[in-house]
Tab-separated table of C-alpha atoms in Angstrom:
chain	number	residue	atom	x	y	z
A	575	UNK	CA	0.000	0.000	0.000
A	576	UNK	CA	1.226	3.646	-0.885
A	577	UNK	CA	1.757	6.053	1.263
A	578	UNK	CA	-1.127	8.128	-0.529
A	579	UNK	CA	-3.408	5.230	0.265
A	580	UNK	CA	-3.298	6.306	3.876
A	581	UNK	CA	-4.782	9.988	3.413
A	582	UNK	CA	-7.179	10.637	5.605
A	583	UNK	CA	-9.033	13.371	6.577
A	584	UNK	CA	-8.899	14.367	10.341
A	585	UNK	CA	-10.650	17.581	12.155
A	586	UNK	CA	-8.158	18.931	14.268
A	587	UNK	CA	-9.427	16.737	17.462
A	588	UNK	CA	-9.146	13.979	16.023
A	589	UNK	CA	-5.941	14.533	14.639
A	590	UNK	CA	-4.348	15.826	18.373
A	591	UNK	CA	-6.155	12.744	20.393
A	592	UNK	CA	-4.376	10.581	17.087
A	593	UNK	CA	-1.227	12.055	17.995
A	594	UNK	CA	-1.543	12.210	21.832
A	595	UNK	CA	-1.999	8.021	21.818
A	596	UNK	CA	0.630	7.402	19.850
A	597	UNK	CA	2.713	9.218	22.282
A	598	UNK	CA	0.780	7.959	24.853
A	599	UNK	CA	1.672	3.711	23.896
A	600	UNK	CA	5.610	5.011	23.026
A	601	UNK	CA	4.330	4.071	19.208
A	602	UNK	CA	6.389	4.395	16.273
A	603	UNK	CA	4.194	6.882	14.295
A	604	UNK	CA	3.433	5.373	10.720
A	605	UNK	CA	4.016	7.701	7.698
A	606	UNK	CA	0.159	8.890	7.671
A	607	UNK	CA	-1.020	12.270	5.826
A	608	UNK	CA	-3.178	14.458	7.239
A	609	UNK	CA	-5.056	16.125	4.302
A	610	UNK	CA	-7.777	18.761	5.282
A	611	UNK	CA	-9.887	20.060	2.465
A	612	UNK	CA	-7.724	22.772	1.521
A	613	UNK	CA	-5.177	23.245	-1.172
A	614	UNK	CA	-2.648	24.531	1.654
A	615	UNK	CA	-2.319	20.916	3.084
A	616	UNK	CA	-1.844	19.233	-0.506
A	617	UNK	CA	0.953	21.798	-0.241
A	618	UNK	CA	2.369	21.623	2.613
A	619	UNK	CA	2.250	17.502	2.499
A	620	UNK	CA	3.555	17.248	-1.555
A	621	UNK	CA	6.608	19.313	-0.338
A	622	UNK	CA	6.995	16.697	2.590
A	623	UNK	CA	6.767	13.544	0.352
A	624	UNK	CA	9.546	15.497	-1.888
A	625	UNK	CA	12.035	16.466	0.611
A	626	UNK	CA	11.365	12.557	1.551
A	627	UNK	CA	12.391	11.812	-1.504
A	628	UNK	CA	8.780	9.933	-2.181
A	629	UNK	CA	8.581	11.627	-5.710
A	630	UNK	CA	5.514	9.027	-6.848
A	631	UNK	CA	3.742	9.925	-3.989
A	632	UNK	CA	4.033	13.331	-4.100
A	633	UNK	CA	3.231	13.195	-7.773
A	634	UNK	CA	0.006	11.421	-6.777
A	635	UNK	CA	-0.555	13.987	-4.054
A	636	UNK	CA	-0.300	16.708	-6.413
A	637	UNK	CA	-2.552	14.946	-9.240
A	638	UNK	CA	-5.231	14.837	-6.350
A	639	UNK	CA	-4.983	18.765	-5.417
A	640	UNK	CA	-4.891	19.402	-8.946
A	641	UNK	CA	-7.966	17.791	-9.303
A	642	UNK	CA	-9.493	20.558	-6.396
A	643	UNK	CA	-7.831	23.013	-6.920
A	644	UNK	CA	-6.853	23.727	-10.785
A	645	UNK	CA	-5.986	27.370	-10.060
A	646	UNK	CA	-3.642	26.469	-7.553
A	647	UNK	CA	-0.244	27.277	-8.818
A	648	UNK	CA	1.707	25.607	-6.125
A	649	UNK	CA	0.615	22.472	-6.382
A	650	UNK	CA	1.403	22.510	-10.644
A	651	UNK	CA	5.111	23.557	-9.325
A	652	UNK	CA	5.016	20.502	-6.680
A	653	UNK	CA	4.600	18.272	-9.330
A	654	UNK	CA	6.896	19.752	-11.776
A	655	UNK	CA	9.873	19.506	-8.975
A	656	UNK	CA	8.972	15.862	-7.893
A	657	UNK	CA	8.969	14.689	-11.611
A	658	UNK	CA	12.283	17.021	-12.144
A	659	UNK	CA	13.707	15.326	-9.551
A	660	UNK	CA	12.758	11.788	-11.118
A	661	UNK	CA	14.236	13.258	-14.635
A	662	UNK	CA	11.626	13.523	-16.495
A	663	UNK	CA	11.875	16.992	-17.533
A	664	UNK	CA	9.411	16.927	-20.377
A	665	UNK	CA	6.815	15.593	-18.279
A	666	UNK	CA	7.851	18.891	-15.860
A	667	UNK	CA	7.301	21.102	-18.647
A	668	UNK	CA	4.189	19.523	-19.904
A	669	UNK	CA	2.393	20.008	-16.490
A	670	UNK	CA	3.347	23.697	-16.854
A	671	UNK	CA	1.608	23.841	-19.919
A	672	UNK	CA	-1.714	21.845	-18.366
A	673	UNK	CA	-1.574	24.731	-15.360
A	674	UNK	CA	-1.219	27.147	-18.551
A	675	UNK	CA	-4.231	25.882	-20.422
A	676	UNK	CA	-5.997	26.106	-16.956
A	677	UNK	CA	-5.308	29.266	-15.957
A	678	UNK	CA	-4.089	31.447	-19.043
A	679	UNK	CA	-4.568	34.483	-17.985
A	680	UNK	CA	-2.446	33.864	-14.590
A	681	UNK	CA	0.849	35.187	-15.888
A	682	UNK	CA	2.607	33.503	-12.577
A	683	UNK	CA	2.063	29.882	-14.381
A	684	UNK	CA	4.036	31.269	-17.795
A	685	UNK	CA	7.212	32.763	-15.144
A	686	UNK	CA	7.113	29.493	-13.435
A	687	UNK	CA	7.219	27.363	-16.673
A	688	UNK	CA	9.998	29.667	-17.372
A	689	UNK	CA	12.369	29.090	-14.713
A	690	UNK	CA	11.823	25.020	-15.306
């Protein structure tokens, strides 16, 4: 099972009494992300999967936000880095161009396809 299989969606409760038994029982913490319905957490856990080096997963991640959130510019520039970092850079530049056809008149997606 991927590590995107285990998204699950926690209110902030749930997520500290979660967190607070797994300290509690001395648990090893499994890799689980905590995605709230907001583009900020794709964010925020798409750059996490990348500095893991978990480019498929953040890839996966990002396809998901994308999915949301098609205005999002962030999340087009996740994925571009995670499949950079695989090497494929025409796949990097082609999701530039999808966040283009998206959002043309957002000039930000044209200087970000730009510095790829």
């Amino acid at each position: 099972m991927k590590i995107v299989d285990y998204i699950v969606i926690f209110t902030d409760q749930a997520l500290k009494a979660q967190w607070k038994k797994e300290i509690a029982n001395n648990h090893k913490v499994d890799p689980i992300l905590i995605v709230q319905d907001n583009s900020q957490s794709f964010i925020e856990n798409s750059q996490t999967l990348i500095e893991q080096g978990k480019w498929d997963d953040a890839i996966q991640l990002c396809d998901q936000g994308i999915k949301k959130y098609q205005n999002n510019m962030n999340l087009y520039k996740n994925k571009a880095t995670a499949l950079r970092e695989k090497g494929l850079l025409k796949q990097a530049i082609d999701i530039w161009d999808e966040g283009i056809l998206k959002n043309d008149w957002n000039m930000e997606f044209y200087n970000e396809k730009d510095i790829c």
